[in-house]
Short mmCIF file of C-alpha atoms and ligand atoms in Angstrom, two decimals:
data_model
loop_
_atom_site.label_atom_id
_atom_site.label_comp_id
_atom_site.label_asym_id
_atom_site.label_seq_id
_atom_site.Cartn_x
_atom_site.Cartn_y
_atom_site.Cartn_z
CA UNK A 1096 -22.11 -16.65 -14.21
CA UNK A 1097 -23.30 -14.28 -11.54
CA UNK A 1098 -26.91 -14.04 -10.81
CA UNK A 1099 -27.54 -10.24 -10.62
CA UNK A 1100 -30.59 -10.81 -9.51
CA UNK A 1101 -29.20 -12.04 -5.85
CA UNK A 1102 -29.08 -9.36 -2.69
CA UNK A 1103 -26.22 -7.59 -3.32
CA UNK A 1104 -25.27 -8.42 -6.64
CA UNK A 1105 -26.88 -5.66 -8.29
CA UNK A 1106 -23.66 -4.22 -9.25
CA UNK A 1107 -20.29 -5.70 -9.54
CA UNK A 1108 -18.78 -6.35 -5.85
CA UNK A 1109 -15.57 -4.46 -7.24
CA UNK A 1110 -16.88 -1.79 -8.42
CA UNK A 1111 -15.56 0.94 -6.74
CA UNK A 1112 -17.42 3.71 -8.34
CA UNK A 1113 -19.24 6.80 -5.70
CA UNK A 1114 -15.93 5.81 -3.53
CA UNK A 1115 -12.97 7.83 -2.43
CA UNK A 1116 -9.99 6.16 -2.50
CA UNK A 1117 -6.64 7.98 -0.90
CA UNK A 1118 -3.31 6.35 -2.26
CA UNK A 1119 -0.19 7.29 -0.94
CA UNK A 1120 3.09 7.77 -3.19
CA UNK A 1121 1.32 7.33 -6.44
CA UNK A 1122 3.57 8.85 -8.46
CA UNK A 1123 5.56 5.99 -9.64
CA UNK A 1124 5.71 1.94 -9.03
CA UNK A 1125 3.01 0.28 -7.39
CA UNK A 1126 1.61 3.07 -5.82
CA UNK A 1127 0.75 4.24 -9.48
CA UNK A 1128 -0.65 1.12 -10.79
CA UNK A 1129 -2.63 0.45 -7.95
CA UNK A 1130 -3.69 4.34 -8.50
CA UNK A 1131 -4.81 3.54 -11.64
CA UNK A 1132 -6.67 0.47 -11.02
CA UNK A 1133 -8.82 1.48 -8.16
CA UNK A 1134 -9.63 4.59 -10.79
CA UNK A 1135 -10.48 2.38 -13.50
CA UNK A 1136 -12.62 0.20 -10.99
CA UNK A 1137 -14.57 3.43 -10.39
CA UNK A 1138 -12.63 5.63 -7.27
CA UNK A 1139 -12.50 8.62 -7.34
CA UNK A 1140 -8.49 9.28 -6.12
CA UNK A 1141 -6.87 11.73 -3.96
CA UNK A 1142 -2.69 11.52 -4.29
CA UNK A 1143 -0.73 11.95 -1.45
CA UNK A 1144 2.81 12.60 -2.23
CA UNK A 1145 5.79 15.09 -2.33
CA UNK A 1146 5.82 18.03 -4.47
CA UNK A 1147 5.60 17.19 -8.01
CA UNK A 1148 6.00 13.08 -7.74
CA UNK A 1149 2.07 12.72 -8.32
CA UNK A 1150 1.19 15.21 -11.29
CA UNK A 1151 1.99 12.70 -13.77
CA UNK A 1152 0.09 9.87 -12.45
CA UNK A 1153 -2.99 12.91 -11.83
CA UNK A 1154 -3.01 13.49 -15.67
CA UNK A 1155 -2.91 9.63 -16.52
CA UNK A 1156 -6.21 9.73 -14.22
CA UNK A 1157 -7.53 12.36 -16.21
CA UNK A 1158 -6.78 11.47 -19.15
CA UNK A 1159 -8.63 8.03 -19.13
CA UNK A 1160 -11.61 9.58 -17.88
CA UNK A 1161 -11.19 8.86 -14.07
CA UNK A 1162 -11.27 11.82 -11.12
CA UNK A 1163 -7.98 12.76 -9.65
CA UNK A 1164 -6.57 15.06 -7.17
CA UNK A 1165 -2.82 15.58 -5.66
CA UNK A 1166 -2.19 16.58 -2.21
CA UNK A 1167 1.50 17.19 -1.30
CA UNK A 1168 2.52 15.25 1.71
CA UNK A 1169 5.61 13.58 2.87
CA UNK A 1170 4.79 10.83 4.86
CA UNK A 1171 8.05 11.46 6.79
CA UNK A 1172 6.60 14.38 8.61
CA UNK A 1173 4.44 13.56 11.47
CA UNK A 1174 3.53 16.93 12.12
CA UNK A 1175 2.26 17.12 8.04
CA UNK A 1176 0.63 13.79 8.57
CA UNK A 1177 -1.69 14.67 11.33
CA UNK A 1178 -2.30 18.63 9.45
CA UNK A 1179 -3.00 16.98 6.15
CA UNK A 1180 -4.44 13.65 7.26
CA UNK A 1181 -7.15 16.69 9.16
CA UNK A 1182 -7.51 18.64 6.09
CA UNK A 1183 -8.32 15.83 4.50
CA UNK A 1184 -11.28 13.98 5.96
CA UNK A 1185 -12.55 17.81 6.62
CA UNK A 1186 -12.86 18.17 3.17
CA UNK A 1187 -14.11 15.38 1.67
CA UNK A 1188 -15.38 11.80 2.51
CA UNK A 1189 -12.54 9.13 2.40
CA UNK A 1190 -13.83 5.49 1.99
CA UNK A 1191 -10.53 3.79 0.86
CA UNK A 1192 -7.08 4.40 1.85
CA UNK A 1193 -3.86 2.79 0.64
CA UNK A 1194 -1.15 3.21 2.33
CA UNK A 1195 1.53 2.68 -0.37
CA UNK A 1196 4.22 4.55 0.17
CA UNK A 1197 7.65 3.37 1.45
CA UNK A 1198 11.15 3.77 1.61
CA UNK A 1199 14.48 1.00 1.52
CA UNK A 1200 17.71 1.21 3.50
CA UNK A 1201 20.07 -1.82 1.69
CA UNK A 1202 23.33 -2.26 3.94
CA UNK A 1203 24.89 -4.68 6.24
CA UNK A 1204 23.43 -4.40 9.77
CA UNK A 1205 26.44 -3.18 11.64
CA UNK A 1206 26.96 -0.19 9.41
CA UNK A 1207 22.96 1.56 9.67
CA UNK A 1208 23.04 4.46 11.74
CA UNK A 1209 20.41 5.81 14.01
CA UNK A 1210 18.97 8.73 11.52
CA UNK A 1211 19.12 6.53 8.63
CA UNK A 1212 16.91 3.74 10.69
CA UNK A 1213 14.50 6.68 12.27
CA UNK A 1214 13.93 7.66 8.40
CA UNK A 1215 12.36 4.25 7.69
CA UNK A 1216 10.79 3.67 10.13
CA UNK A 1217 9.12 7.50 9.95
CA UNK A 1218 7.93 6.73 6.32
CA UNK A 1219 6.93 3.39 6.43
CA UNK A 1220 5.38 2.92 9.83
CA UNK A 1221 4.81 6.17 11.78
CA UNK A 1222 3.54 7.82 8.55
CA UNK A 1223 1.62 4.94 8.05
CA UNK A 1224 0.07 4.47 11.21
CA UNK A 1225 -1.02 7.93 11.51
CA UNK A 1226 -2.86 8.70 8.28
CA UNK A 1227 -4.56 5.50 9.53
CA UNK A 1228 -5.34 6.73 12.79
CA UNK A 1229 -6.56 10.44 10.78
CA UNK A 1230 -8.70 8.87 8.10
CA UNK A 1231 -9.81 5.74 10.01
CA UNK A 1232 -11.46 7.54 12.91
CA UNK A 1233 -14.52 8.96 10.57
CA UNK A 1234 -14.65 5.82 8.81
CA UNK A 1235 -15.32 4.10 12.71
CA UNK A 1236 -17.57 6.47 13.25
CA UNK A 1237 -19.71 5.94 9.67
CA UNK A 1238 -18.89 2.43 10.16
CA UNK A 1239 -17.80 1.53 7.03
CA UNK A 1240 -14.09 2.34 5.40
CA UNK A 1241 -11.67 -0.14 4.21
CA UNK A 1242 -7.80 0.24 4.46
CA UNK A 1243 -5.12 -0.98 2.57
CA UNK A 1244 -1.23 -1.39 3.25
CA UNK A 1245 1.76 -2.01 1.14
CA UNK A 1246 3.51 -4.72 3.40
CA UNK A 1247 6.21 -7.12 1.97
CA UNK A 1248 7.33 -10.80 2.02
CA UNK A 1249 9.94 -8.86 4.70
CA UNK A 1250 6.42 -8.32 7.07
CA UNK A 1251 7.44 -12.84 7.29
CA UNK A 1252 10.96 -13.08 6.44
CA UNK A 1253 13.99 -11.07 7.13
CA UNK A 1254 15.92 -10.36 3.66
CA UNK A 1255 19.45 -9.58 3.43
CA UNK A 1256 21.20 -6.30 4.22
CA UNK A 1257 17.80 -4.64 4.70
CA UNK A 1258 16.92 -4.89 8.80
CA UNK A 1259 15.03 -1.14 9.26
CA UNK A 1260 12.76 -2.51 6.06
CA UNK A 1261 12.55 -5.70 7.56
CA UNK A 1262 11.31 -4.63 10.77
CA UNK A 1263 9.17 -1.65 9.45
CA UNK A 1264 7.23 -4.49 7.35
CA UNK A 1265 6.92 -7.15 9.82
CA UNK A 1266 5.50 -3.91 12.05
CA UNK A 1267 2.95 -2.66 9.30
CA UNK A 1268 1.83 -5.86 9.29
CA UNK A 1269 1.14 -5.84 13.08
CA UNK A 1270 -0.67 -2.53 12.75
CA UNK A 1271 -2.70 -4.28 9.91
CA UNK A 1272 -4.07 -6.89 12.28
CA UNK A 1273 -4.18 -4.32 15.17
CA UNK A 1274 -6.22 -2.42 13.46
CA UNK A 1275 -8.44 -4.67 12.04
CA UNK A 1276 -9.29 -6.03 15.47
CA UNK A 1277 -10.43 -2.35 16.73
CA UNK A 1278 -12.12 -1.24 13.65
CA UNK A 1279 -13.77 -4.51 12.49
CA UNK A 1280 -16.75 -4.33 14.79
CA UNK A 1281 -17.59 -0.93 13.45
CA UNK A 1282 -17.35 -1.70 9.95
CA UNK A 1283 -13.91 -1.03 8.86
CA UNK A 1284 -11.44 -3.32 6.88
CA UNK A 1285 -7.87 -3.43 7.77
CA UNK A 1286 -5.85 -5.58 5.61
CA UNK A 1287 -2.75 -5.50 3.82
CA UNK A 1288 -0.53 -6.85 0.34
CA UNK A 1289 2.56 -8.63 0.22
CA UNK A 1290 4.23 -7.64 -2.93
CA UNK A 1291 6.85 -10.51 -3.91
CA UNK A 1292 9.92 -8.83 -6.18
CA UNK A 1293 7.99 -6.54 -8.36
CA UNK A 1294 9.92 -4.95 -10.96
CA UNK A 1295 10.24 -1.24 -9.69
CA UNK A 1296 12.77 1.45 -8.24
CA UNK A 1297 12.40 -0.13 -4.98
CA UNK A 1298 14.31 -3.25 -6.38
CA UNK A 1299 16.36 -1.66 -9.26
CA UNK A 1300 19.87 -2.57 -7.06
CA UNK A 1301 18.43 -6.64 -6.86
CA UNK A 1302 17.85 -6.91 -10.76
CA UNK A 1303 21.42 -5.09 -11.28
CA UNK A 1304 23.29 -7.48 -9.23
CA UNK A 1305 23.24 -10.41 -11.80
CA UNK A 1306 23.69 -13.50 -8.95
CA UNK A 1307 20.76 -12.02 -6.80
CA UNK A 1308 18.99 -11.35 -9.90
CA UNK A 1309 19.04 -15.34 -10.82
CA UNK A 1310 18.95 -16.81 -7.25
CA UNK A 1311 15.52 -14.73 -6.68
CA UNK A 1312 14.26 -15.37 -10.21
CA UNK A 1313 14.70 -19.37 -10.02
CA UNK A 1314 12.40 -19.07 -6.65
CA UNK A 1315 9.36 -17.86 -8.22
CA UNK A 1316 7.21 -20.51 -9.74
CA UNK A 1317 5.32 -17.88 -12.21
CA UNK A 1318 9.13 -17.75 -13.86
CA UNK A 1319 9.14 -13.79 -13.85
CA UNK A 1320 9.18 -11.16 -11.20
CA UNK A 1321 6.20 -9.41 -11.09
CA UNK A 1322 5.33 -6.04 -12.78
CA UNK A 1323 3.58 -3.38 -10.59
CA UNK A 1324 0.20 -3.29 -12.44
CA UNK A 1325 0.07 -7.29 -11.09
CA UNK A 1326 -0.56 -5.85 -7.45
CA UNK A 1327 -3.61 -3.71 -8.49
CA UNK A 1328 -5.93 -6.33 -8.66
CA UNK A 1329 -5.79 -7.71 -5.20
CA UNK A 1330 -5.95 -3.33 -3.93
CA UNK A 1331 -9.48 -3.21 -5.71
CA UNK A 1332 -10.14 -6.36 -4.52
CA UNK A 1333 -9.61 -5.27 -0.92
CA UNK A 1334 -10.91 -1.71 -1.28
CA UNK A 1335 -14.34 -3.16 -2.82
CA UNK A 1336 -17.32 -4.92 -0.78
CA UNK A 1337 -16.08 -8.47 -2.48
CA UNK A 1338 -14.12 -8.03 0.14
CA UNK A 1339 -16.29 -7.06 3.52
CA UNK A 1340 -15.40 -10.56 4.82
CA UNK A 1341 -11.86 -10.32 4.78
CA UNK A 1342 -10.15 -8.42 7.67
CA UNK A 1343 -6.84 -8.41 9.17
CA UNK A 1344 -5.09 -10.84 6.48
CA UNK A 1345 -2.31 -10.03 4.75
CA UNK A 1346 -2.56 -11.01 1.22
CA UNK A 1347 0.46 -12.13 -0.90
CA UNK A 1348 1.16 -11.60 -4.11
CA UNK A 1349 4.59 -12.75 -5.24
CA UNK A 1350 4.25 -15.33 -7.81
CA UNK A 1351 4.41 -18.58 -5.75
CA UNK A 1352 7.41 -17.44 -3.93
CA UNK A 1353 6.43 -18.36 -0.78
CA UNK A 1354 4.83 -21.83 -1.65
CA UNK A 1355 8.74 -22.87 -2.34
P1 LIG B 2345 9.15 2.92 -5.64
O1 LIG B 2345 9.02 2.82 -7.12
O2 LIG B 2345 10.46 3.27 -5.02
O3 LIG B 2345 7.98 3.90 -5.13
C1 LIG B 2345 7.97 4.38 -3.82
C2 LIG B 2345 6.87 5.43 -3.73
O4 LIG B 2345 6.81 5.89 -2.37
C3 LIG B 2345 7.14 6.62 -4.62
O5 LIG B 2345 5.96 7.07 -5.18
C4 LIG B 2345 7.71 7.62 -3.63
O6 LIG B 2345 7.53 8.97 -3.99
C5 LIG B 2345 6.89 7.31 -2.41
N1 LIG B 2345 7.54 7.83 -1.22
C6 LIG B 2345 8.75 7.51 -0.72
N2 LIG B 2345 9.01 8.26 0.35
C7 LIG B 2345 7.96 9.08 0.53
C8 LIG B 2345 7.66 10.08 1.47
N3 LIG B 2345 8.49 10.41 2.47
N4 LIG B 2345 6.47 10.72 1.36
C9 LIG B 2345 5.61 10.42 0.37
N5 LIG B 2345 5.84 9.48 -0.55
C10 LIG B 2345 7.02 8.82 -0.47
O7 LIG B 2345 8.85 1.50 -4.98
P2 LIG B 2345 7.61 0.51 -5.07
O8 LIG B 2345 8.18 -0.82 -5.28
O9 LIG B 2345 6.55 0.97 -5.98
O10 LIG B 2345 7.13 0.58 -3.55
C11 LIG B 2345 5.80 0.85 -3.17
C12 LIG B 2345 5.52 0.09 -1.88
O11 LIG B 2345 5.60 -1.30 -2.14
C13 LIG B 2345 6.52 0.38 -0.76
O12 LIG B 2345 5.86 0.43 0.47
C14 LIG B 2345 7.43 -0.82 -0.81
O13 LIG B 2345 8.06 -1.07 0.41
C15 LIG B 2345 6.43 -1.90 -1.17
N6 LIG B 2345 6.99 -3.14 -1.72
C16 LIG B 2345 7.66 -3.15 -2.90
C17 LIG B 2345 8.15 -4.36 -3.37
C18 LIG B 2345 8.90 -4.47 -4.67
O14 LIG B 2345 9.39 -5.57 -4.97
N7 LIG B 2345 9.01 -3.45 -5.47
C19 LIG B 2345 7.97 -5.54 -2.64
C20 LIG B 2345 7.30 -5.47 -1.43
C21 LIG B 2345 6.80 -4.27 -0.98
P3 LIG B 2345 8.72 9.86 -4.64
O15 LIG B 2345 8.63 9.64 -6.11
O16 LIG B 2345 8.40 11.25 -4.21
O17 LIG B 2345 10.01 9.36 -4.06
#
């Protein structure tokens, strides 16, 4: 049992409440759970995503009692990055940021063009890297922030048919530890999840082909592939002051996959 009564422990470490959390692609899959969680863990949330995709997550906010805005943003745009990423910590104080959002390209190697590998990388590491880069610099300069990244078990291993992903991973989690190295003298936390196969539109084509389906499924010890709401956890975890010790790790959470 916690003593309450120790420095610190006056509240719950995760308790995210008076905090700002920005979540990128919310609108559906992981980013939406994790959404969720850090609102029910007390965040107030601001929704980055294209037109539409994050109204429905907004009113799930709502409607449990939590605080919820939606900007539109496509994290493919650099030029809408940097404009929004300034609008943003202009308007409001950003403590938390989770950068969720992310895009797949599944073919064989010698078949991905050049526009096709540009788009991947745009969304899940330029994008990335620049809304970082926006929102982190206040948070250097309060010294304190924490930021959060959607990596993969492709940030350690290379998958099959998927190199942009692959390398756009293995790259966020470079960033991650780049990052964390800069900011972590000045208060900021730069750290990063490894989702292992979580059950959303991101892996739809893996659970339709029935022999990946099995080979994948008889590799994770938990016996299941994971649901998104199973990565929210570790995000409050990371966004919350349980974790002010913990910098430049990335964190997986795949079942036991990667114990095999
Ligand atoms: P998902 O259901 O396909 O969700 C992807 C989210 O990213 C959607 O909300 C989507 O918004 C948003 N997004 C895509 N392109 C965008 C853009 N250009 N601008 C703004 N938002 C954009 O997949 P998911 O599994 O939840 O994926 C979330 C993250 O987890 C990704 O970074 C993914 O790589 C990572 N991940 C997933 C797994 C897994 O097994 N599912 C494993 C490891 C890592 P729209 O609705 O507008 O398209």
């Amino acid at each position: 049992m916690i003593d309450a009564s120790l420095p610190g422990l006056s509240r719950s470490p995760f308790d995210l409440h008076g905090r700002c959390a920005v979540v990128t692609g919310a609108g559906r899959g992981i980013g939406r759970a994790v959404a969720l969680g850090l609102s029910q863990a007390g965040a107030d949330v601001v929704l980055l995503g294209r037109p539409g995709s994050n109204d429905a997550t907004r009113e799930a906010v709502l409607a449990a009692g939590g605080k919820a805005d939606v900007v539109e943003l496509d994290m493919g745009d650099h030029a809408a990055v940097a404009q929004v990423g300034a609008e943003l910590v202009d308007s409001r104080q950003v403590d938390i940021l989770v950068n969720n959002a992310g895009i797949i390209d599944r073919e064989d190697a010698v078949d991905v063009d050049p526009a096709a590998w540009q788009r991947v990388l745009d969304v899940n590491l330029n994008g990335l890297f620049f809304l970082c880069q926006q929102l982190g610099r206040p948070m250097v300069e309060r010294g304190h922030g924490k930021i959060v990244s959607i990596a993969s078990l492709l940030s350690f291993q290379g998958g099959i048919r998927v190199a942009s992903y692959a390398a756009s991973k293995h790259a966020v989690a470079g960033v991650t530890k780049a990052l964390a190295n800069e900011w972590g003298p000045h208060g900021v936390q730069v750290n990063a999840i490894a989702p292992g196969y979580i059950a959303t539109d991101n892996t739809t084509a893996l659970r339709e082909d029935a022999d990946r389906s099995r080979s994948i499924l008889e590799r994770i010890p938990a016996g299941r592939w994971g649901g998104a709401e199973d990565i929210a956890g570790a995000a409050v975890f990371l966004s919350s002051s349980a974790a002010d010790y913990v910098n430049g790790h990335v964190l997986v959470v795949d079942g036991g996959w990667m114990a095999r």
